[in-house]
Coordinates of C-alpha atoms and ligand atoms in Angstrom, one line a residue:
M1222 CA 30.8 -72.3 -22.9
L1223 CA 34.1 -71.2 -24.4
D1224 CA 34.6 -68.8 -21.6
H1225 CA 34.1 -71.6 -19.1
Q1226 CA 36.9 -73.6 -20.7
D1227 CA 39.3 -70.7 -20.9
V1228 CA 38.9 -70.0 -17.2
L1229 CA 39.3 -73.5 -16.1
S1230 CA 42.4 -74.1 -18.2
A1231 CA 43.9 -71.0 -16.8
L1232 CA 43.3 -72.3 -13.3
N1233 CA 45.0 -75.6 -14.1
G1234 CA 48.2 -73.9 -15.2
K1235 CA 51.2 -72.8 -13.1
L1236 CA 50.0 -69.2 -13.1
P1237 CA 50.6 -67.1 -10.0
L1238 CA 47.5 -66.5 -7.8
P1239 CA 46.9 -62.9 -8.9
A1240 CA 46.7 -63.9 -12.5
K1241 CA 44.2 -66.7 -11.6
L1242 CA 42.2 -64.2 -9.7
E1243 CA 42.2 -61.8 -12.6
Y1244 CA 40.8 -64.6 -14.9
L1245 CA 38.1 -65.4 -12.4
H1246 CA 37.2 -61.8 -12.0
A1247 CA 36.9 -61.4 -15.8
F1248 CA 34.8 -64.5 -16.0
L1249 CA 32.5 -63.4 -13.1
K1250 CA 32.0 -60.0 -14.7
L1251 CA 30.6 -61.6 -17.9
R1252 CA 27.7 -62.6 -15.7
Y1253 CA 27.6 -60.0 -13.0
G1254 CA 29.3 -56.9 -14.4
F1255 CA 28.7 -55.0 -11.1
I1256 CA 31.3 -56.9 -9.2
D1257 CA 34.2 -54.4 -9.2
R1258 CA 36.6 -56.1 -6.9
I1259 CA 37.6 -59.5 -5.6
A1260 CA 40.1 -59.5 -2.7
I1261 CA 41.6 -62.0 -0.4
A1262 CA 42.8 -60.9 3.0
L1263 CA 44.9 -63.3 5.1
Y1264 CA 44.8 -63.4 8.9
D1265 CA 48.0 -63.6 11.0
A1266 CA 46.9 -64.9 14.5
K1267 CA 50.2 -63.9 16.1
T1268 CA 49.7 -60.2 15.4
D1269 CA 45.9 -60.2 15.0
L1270 CA 46.5 -58.5 11.6
L1271 CA 44.3 -58.9 8.6
K1272 CA 46.3 -58.1 5.4
T1273 CA 45.3 -57.9 1.8
F1274 CA 46.9 -60.7 0.0
V1275 CA 45.7 -60.7 -3.5
Q1276 CA 43.1 -58.5 -5.1
H1277 CA 41.8 -57.6 -8.5
S1278 CA 39.6 -54.6 -9.2
T1279 CA 38.3 -52.7 -12.2
G1280 CA 38.1 -49.0 -12.6
E1281 CA 40.8 -47.2 -10.7
N1282 CA 43.0 -50.1 -10.1
R1283 CA 45.5 -48.7 -7.7
L1284 CA 47.9 -50.7 -5.6
V1285 CA 46.3 -50.8 -2.2
I1286 CA 48.1 -52.5 0.6
Y1287 CA 46.5 -52.3 3.9
S1288 CA 46.3 -54.2 7.1
A1289 CA 44.1 -53.8 10.1
K1290 CA 43.6 -55.6 13.4
L1291 CA 40.7 -58.1 13.3
S1292 CA 39.9 -57.1 16.8
G1293 CA 39.1 -53.6 15.5
S1294 CA 36.1 -54.9 13.4
I1295 CA 33.2 -56.4 15.3
S1296 CA 31.4 -57.3 12.1
L1297 CA 34.3 -59.2 10.7
Q1298 CA 34.9 -61.0 14.0
E1299 CA 31.3 -62.1 13.9
I1300 CA 31.8 -63.7 10.5
V1301 CA 34.7 -65.7 11.9
K1302 CA 32.8 -66.7 15.0
T1303 CA 29.8 -68.0 13.1
G1304 CA 31.7 -69.2 10.1
R1305 CA 29.0 -67.7 7.9
P1306 CA 29.3 -65.2 5.1
R1307 CA 27.9 -61.7 5.4
V1308 CA 26.1 -59.4 2.9
V1309 CA 26.3 -55.7 3.3
N1310 CA 24.1 -54.1 0.6
D1311 CA 24.8 -50.6 1.7
L1312 CA 28.3 -50.0 3.1
D1313 CA 27.2 -46.4 4.1
I1314 CA 26.0 -48.0 7.3
Y1315 CA 29.7 -48.5 8.2
A1316 CA 30.7 -45.0 7.2
H1317 CA 30.8 -43.9 10.8
V1318 CA 32.1 -47.0 12.6
E1319 CA 35.6 -47.2 13.9
A1320 CA 36.7 -50.3 11.9
E1321 CA 39.8 -49.3 10.0
H1322 CA 39.2 -52.0 7.4
A1323 CA 35.7 -50.8 6.7
R1324 CA 36.9 -47.2 6.4
Q1325 CA 39.5 -48.2 3.9
I1326 CA 37.0 -50.1 1.8
A1327 CA 34.6 -47.1 2.0
A1328 CA 37.4 -44.8 0.8
M1329 CA 37.7 -46.9 -2.4
K1330 CA 34.0 -46.0 -3.0
Y1331 CA 32.6 -49.5 -2.7
E1332 CA 28.9 -49.4 -1.8
S1333 CA 28.2 -53.1 -1.1
S1334 CA 30.1 -56.2 -0.2
Y1335 CA 29.8 -60.0 0.2
T1336 CA 32.3 -61.4 2.6
L1337 CA 33.2 -65.1 3.0
P1338 CA 35.5 -66.5 5.7
I1339 CA 38.2 -69.0 4.5
F1340 CA 39.0 -71.9 6.8
M1341 CA 41.9 -74.4 6.4
N1342 CA 41.5 -77.6 8.4
G1343 CA 39.1 -75.7 10.7
E1344 CA 41.5 -72.9 11.3
F1345 CA 40.4 -69.4 10.2
V1346 CA 43.0 -68.2 7.6
G1347 CA 41.3 -65.2 5.9
F1348 CA 38.5 -63.5 4.1
L1349 CA 37.3 -63.4 0.5
F1350 CA 35.6 -60.1 -0.4
F1351 CA 33.4 -59.3 -3.3
N1352 CA 32.8 -55.6 -3.6
S1353 CA 30.6 -53.5 -5.9
R1354 CA 30.4 -49.8 -6.4
R1355 CA 26.6 -50.2 -6.5
K1356 CA 24.2 -50.7 -3.7
N1357 CA 21.9 -53.6 -3.2
V1358 CA 23.4 -55.8 -5.8
F1359 CA 24.0 -58.9 -3.7
E1360 CA 20.6 -60.6 -3.9
E1361 CA 19.9 -64.2 -3.4
R1362 CA 20.6 -65.6 -6.9
V1363 CA 23.9 -63.7 -7.0
L1364 CA 24.9 -65.0 -3.6
H1365 CA 24.2 -68.5 -4.6
Y1366 CA 26.5 -68.2 -7.5
L1367 CA 29.2 -66.4 -5.5
D1368 CA 29.2 -69.1 -2.9
M1369 CA 30.3 -71.6 -5.5
L1370 CA 32.9 -69.4 -7.0
G1371 CA 34.0 -68.4 -3.6
H1372 CA 34.7 -72.0 -2.7
L1373 CA 36.8 -72.3 -5.8
V1374 CA 38.8 -69.2 -4.9
A1375 CA 39.2 -70.4 -1.3
L1376 CA 40.6 -73.7 -2.6
L1377 CA 43.2 -71.9 -4.7
V1378 CA 44.2 -69.9 -1.7
I1379 CA 44.4 -72.9 0.5
H1380 CA 46.4 -74.8 -2.0
E1381 CA 48.9 -72.0 -2.3
M1382 CA 49.1 -71.5 1.5
A1383 CA 49.5 -75.2 2.1
L1384 CA 52.4 -75.2 -0.4
N1385 CA 54.1 -72.2 1.3
R1386 CA 53.6 -73.7 4.7
S1387 CA 55.0 -77.1 3.5
L1388 CA 58.1 -75.4 2.1
Y1389 CA 58.5 -73.5 5.4
A1390 CA 57.9 -76.6 7.5
I1391 CA 60.2 -78.8 5.5
V1392 CA 63.1 -76.4 5.8
K1393 CA 62.6 -75.8 9.5
T1394 CA 62.3 -79.5 10.2
A1395 CA 65.5 -80.2 8.2
A1396 CA 67.2 -77.6 10.3
N1397 CA 66.0 -79.1 13.5
I1398 CA 66.9 -82.7 12.6
T1399 CA 70.4 -81.9 11.3
L1400 CA 71.1 -79.5 14.1
H1401 CA 69.9 -80.0 17.6
R1402 CA 71.2 -76.5 18.1
D1403 CA 69.3 -73.3 17.8
V1404 CA 71.2 -71.4 15.2
E1405 CA 68.8 -68.5 15.2
T1406 CA 66.3 -68.1 18.0
G1407 CA 62.6 -68.1 17.2
A1408 CA 62.3 -64.6 18.5
H1409 CA 65.1 -63.4 16.1
L1410 CA 63.2 -64.9 13.2
D1411 CA 59.9 -63.5 14.3
R1412 CA 61.4 -60.0 14.7
M1413 CA 63.4 -59.9 11.6
S1414 CA 60.5 -61.2 9.4
N1415 CA 58.2 -58.6 10.9
Y1416 CA 60.8 -55.9 10.2
A1417 CA 61.1 -57.2 6.6
R1418 CA 57.3 -56.9 6.2
L1419 CA 57.3 -53.3 7.5
I1420 CA 60.1 -52.4 5.1
A1421 CA 58.5 -54.2 2.2
K1422 CA 55.2 -52.4 2.7
E1423 CA 56.9 -49.0 2.8
V1424 CA 59.0 -49.6 -0.4
A1425 CA 56.2 -51.4 -2.2
G1426 CA 55.8 -48.4 -4.5
K1427 CA 59.5 -48.2 -5.4
F1428 CA 59.9 -51.9 -6.1
Q1429 CA 56.4 -52.5 -7.5
L1430 CA 55.5 -55.1 -4.9
N1431 CA 52.0 -56.3 -4.6
D1432 CA 50.5 -57.7 -1.4
E1433 CA 51.3 -61.2 -2.3
L1434 CA 55.0 -60.5 -2.7
V1435 CA 55.1 -58.6 0.6
E1436 CA 53.5 -61.7 2.2
H1437 CA 56.0 -64.0 0.7
I1438 CA 58.9 -61.9 1.9
F1439 CA 57.5 -62.0 5.4
L1440 CA 57.0 -65.8 5.1
F1441 CA 60.4 -66.6 3.6
A1442 CA 62.6 -64.0 5.4
P1443 CA 63.1 -66.4 8.4
L1444 CA 64.8 -68.9 6.1
H1445 CA 67.6 -66.5 5.1
D1446 CA 70.3 -68.2 7.2
I1447 CA 69.1 -71.8 6.6
G1448 CA 72.6 -72.5 5.1
K1449 CA 74.1 -72.1 8.6
I1450 CA 73.0 -75.7 9.2
G1451 CA 76.0 -76.6 7.0
I1452 CA 78.5 -74.7 9.2
P1453 CA 80.4 -76.6 11.8
D1454 CA 79.5 -75.9 15.5
S1455 CA 83.1 -74.9 16.3
I1456 CA 82.6 -71.9 14.0
L1457 CA 78.9 -71.2 14.4
L1458 CA 78.9 -71.2 18.2
K1459 CA 82.3 -69.7 18.7
P1460 CA 82.0 -67.2 21.6
E1461 CA 84.8 -65.0 20.2
K1462 CA 85.6 -63.2 17.0
L1463 CA 86.1 -65.5 14.0
T1464 CA 89.5 -65.7 12.3
G1465 CA 89.7 -64.8 8.6
E1466 CA 89.6 -68.4 7.6
E1467 CA 86.7 -69.2 9.9
F1468 CA 84.8 -66.2 8.5
A1469 CA 85.4 -67.4 5.0
I1470 CA 83.8 -70.7 5.9
M1471 CA 80.9 -68.9 7.6
Q1472 CA 80.3 -66.9 4.4
T1473 CA 79.5 -70.1 2.5
H1474 CA 76.2 -70.2 4.4
A1475 CA 74.6 -68.1 1.7
A1476 CA 75.5 -70.5 -1.1
K1477 CA 74.7 -73.5 1.0
G1478 CA 71.3 -71.9 1.7
G1479 CA 70.6 -71.6 -2.0
E1480 CA 71.6 -75.3 -2.5
I1481 CA 69.4 -76.5 0.3
I1482 CA 66.4 -74.6 -1.1
N1483 CA 67.0 -75.9 -4.6
M1484 CA 67.3 -79.5 -3.3
M1485 CA 64.1 -79.1 -1.3
L1486 CA 62.2 -77.7 -4.2
S1487 CA 63.2 -80.4 -6.6
N1488 CA 62.4 -83.1 -4.0
L1489 CA 59.0 -81.5 -3.7
G1490 CA 58.6 -81.6 -7.5
E1491 CA 58.1 -77.8 -7.3
A1492 CA 61.3 -76.5 -8.9
D1493 CA 59.3 -74.0 -10.9
Y1494 CA 57.1 -73.0 -8.1
P1495 CA 56.4 -69.4 -8.9
H1496 CA 57.7 -68.0 -5.6
A1497 CA 60.9 -70.1 -5.5
A1498 CA 62.9 -67.2 -6.8
V1499 CA 62.0 -65.0 -3.8
L1500 CA 63.0 -67.7 -1.4
R1501 CA 66.2 -68.5 -3.2
N1502 CA 67.2 -64.9 -3.6
I1503 CA 66.7 -64.2 0.1
A1504 CA 69.0 -67.1 1.0
L1505 CA 71.7 -66.4 -1.6
Y1506 CA 71.9 -62.6 -1.5
H1507 CA 71.0 -61.3 1.9
H1508 CA 74.7 -60.4 2.5
E1509 CA 75.1 -58.4 -0.7
A1510 CA 76.1 -54.7 -0.4
L1511 CA 75.2 -52.0 -2.9
D1512 CA 78.8 -51.1 -3.5
G1513 CA 79.7 -54.7 -4.5
S1514 CA 81.5 -55.5 -1.2
G1515 CA 79.1 -58.3 -0.2
Y1516 CA 79.5 -62.0 -0.4
Y1517 CA 78.9 -62.4 -4.2
G1518 CA 80.0 -58.9 -5.1
L1519 CA 76.7 -58.0 -6.7
K1520 CA 76.0 -54.3 -7.2
D1521 CA 72.9 -52.3 -6.5
K1522 CA 71.0 -52.9 -9.6
D1523 CA 71.8 -56.7 -9.6
I1524 CA 70.7 -57.3 -6.1
P1525 CA 67.1 -58.6 -5.9
F1526 CA 64.8 -56.2 -3.9
E1527 CA 63.8 -59.0 -1.6
A1528 CA 67.5 -59.5 -0.6
K1529 CA 67.9 -55.7 0.0
I1530 CA 64.8 -55.7 2.3
V1531 CA 65.9 -58.8 4.2
S1532 CA 69.4 -57.5 4.6
V1533 CA 68.3 -54.4 6.5
A1534 CA 65.8 -56.3 8.6
D1535 CA 68.5 -59.0 9.5
V1536 CA 71.3 -56.6 10.3
F1537 CA 69.0 -54.4 12.4
D1538 CA 68.0 -57.4 14.5
A1539 CA 71.5 -58.9 14.6
L1540 CA 72.8 -55.5 16.0
T1541 CA 70.0 -55.1 18.6
S1542 CA 70.4 -58.7 19.8
A1543 CA 73.0 -60.2 21.9
R1544 CA 75.1 -62.9 20.2
S1545 CA 77.6 -65.3 21.7
Y1546 CA 80.3 -63.0 20.4
K1547 CA 78.8 -59.6 21.1
Q1548 CA 76.4 -57.6 23.2
A1549 CA 73.2 -56.1 22.0
W1550 CA 73.3 -52.5 20.6
S1551 CA 70.7 -49.9 21.5
N1552 CA 68.1 -49.1 18.8
D1553 CA 69.6 -45.6 18.4
A1554 CA 73.0 -47.1 17.7
A1555 CA 71.6 -49.6 15.3
F1556 CA 69.6 -47.0 13.3
A1557 CA 72.7 -44.8 13.2
F1558 CA 74.8 -47.6 11.8
L1559 CA 72.2 -48.5 9.1
Q1560 CA 72.0 -44.8 8.2
S1561 CA 75.8 -44.5 8.0
M1562 CA 75.8 -47.3 5.5
A1563 CA 72.7 -46.2 3.5
G1564 CA 73.4 -46.0 -0.2
I1565 CA 76.8 -47.7 0.4
R1566 CA 75.9 -51.1 1.7
F1567 CA 72.1 -50.9 2.4
D1568 CA 69.4 -49.6 0.1
A1569 CA 68.7 -46.1 1.4
D1570 CA 64.9 -46.4 0.9
C1571 CA 64.8 -49.6 3.0
V1572 CA 66.8 -48.0 5.8
A1573 CA 64.5 -44.9 5.7
A1574 CA 61.5 -47.2 5.7
L1575 CA 62.5 -49.0 8.8
A1576 CA 63.5 -45.8 10.6
R1577 CA 60.0 -44.3 9.8
C1578 CA 58.4 -47.3 11.4
R1579 CA 60.2 -46.9 14.7
A1580 CA 57.1 -47.2 16.8
Q1581 CA 56.1 -50.5 15.1
V1582 CA 59.7 -51.7 15.4
E1583 CA 59.5 -51.2 19.2
E1584 CA 56.1 -52.9 19.3
I1585 CA 57.7 -55.9 17.5
Q1586 CA 60.6 -56.0 20.0
Q1587 CA 58.2 -56.0 22.8
R1588 CA 56.0 -58.7 21.4
F1589 CA 58.9 -60.9 20.4
G1590 CA 61.4 -60.0 23.1
E1591 CA 63.7 -62.6 24.7
N1592 CA 66.0 -62.6 27.6
R1593 CA 68.9 -61.5 25.5
L1594 CA 70.2 -65.0 24.8
G1595 CA 70.1 -64.0 21.2
Ligands
C2E1854 P1 74.4 -62.8 12.3 O1 74.9 -62.8 13.7 O2 73.0 -63.1 12.0 O3 74.7 -61.3 11.7 C1 74.2 -60.9 10.5 C2 74.9 -59.7 10.0 O4 74.6 -58.6 10.9 C3 76.4 -59.8 9.9 O5 76.8 -60.4 8.7 C4 76.8 -58.3 10.0 O6 76.6 -57.7 8.7 C5 75.8 -57.7 10.9 N1 76.3 -57.7 12.3 C6 76.1 -58.5 13.3 N2 76.7 -58.2 14.4 C7 77.4 -57.1 14.1 C8 78.3 -56.2 14.8 O7 78.6 -56.4 16.0 N3 78.9 -55.1 14.1 C9 78.6 -54.9 12.8 N4 79.1 -53.8 12.2 N5 77.7 -55.7 12.1 C10 77.2 -56.8 12.7 P2 78.3 -61.0 8.6 O8 79.3 -60.1 9.2 O9 78.4 -61.4 7.1 O10 78.2 -62.3 9.5 C11 77.4 -63.4 9.1 C12 77.3 -64.3 10.2 O11 78.6 -64.8 10.6 C13 76.7 -63.7 11.5 O12 75.3 -63.8 11.4 C14 77.2 -64.7 12.5 O13 76.5 -65.9 12.6 C15 78.6 -65.0 12.0 N6 79.6 -64.1 12.6 C16 80.1 -62.9 12.1 N7 81.1 -62.5 12.9 C17 81.2 -63.4 13.9 C18 82.1 -63.4 15.1 O14 83.0 -62.5 15.3 N8 82.0 -64.5 15.9 C19 81.1 -65.5 15.6 N9 81.0 -66.6 16.5 N10 80.3 -65.5 14.6 C20 80.3 -64.4 13.7
SIN1855 C1 34.1 -54.4 7.0 O1 32.9 -54.7 7.3 O2 35.0 -54.4 7.9 C2 34.4 -54.0 5.6 C3 33.5 -54.6 4.6 C4 34.3 -55.2 3.4 O3 35.5 -55.3 3.5 O4 33.7 -55.7 2.5
SIN1856 C1 66.3 -57.2 20.5 O1 67.0 -58.1 20.9 O2 66.1 -57.0 19.3 C2 65.6 -56.3 21.4 C3 64.4 -57.0 22.0 C4 64.3 -56.8 23.5 O3 64.6 -55.7 24.0 O4 63.8 -57.7 24.2
FE1857 FE1 73.3 -64.6 6.9
FE1858 FE1 70.0 -63.6 10.8

């Protein structure tokens, strides 16, 4: 009984989701020791990608970040279509199928799985996976129990997603109401946030990022310039180069962004929301340079990793997009510019990461292209 109480009180607290999942996994293992992994994968309908979000596993607990297209797995699509969970008591039957996701799971030596779909207001948002390194463990009585626990985990995920989405929606709405002007086009935001995710995944080892952080960087990257809503149109929309004085005003958009986010979080009663720091750092520090020549003059080690990542993503897209005051650069020219500033202004690993992903960059440009109205 004590164990029950411990787990429930942990779930009530302001712990981040990975810690809650770890508690639940420990709790579950007291009863069913053969469950070696609990994982949540989220689905992004825009890109058809299924991405690990949070996971906890015993044994070799390595950082595994993967994503795969849902359309590549017939069996997972079936779960979504029917809305019903699926038991696989011998994952060997998937050893030879094409599904990337299944192959990655098999590579981690899991032998059986129980998979539940997660829906939020009727919309499919992801999967919950229970995996075991043993075969044939998911029998009726276990499934009955996992269904209950699974719903609890799903609620935790939905709560967290709803909070993230509210934050995002509130900031966007505020921008639209105050503005009636499109500061940054939707396509720019889609591209740069996808670039940010590519980079984040590549540098996850260096910066010790887990999947959840990668996902939050992706989600919050589009809010980097939210402070521009406080910049007068005469400057923001000026079709020529800014004067020194105008540029100084323009540069206040970083600090204004931080203020807006703080205000919004306190209005929401979520000032200590665990991911607030990522959001705030992106808005405040996306114009820092490693050598201290950026807006706040922070140096390399003092610049938060999320800001380093977003900076490279933002500048790459700013360069390759047309603006009212400049033409679009070619990808070659933009990569060459980033490279010339690697280690000086931009984090060299972030630059190298984006350059390595050139094929995906081009795919993103194609998917989220626009008629150069930037
Ligand atoms: P933005 O257009 O989103 O650009 C973001 C960052 O991308 C810029 O930050 C800069 O680091 C880089 N960038 C964009 N275009 C170029 C370019 O042609 N050459 C180079 N070398 N870098 C470029 P930065 O400079 O701090 O500017 C912040 C924001 O100020 C810009 O956001 C834009 O909204 C505005 N801005 C900057 N320069 C001008 C300008 O000459 N005219 C106008 N109207 N706005 C400007
Ligand atoms: C799959 O069927 O795609 C993989 C099974 C699992 O992730 O548990
Ligand atoms: C860009 O503006 O980043 C390039 C996208 C395109 O070519 O449509
Ligand atoms: Fe900015
Ligand atoms: Fe931008």
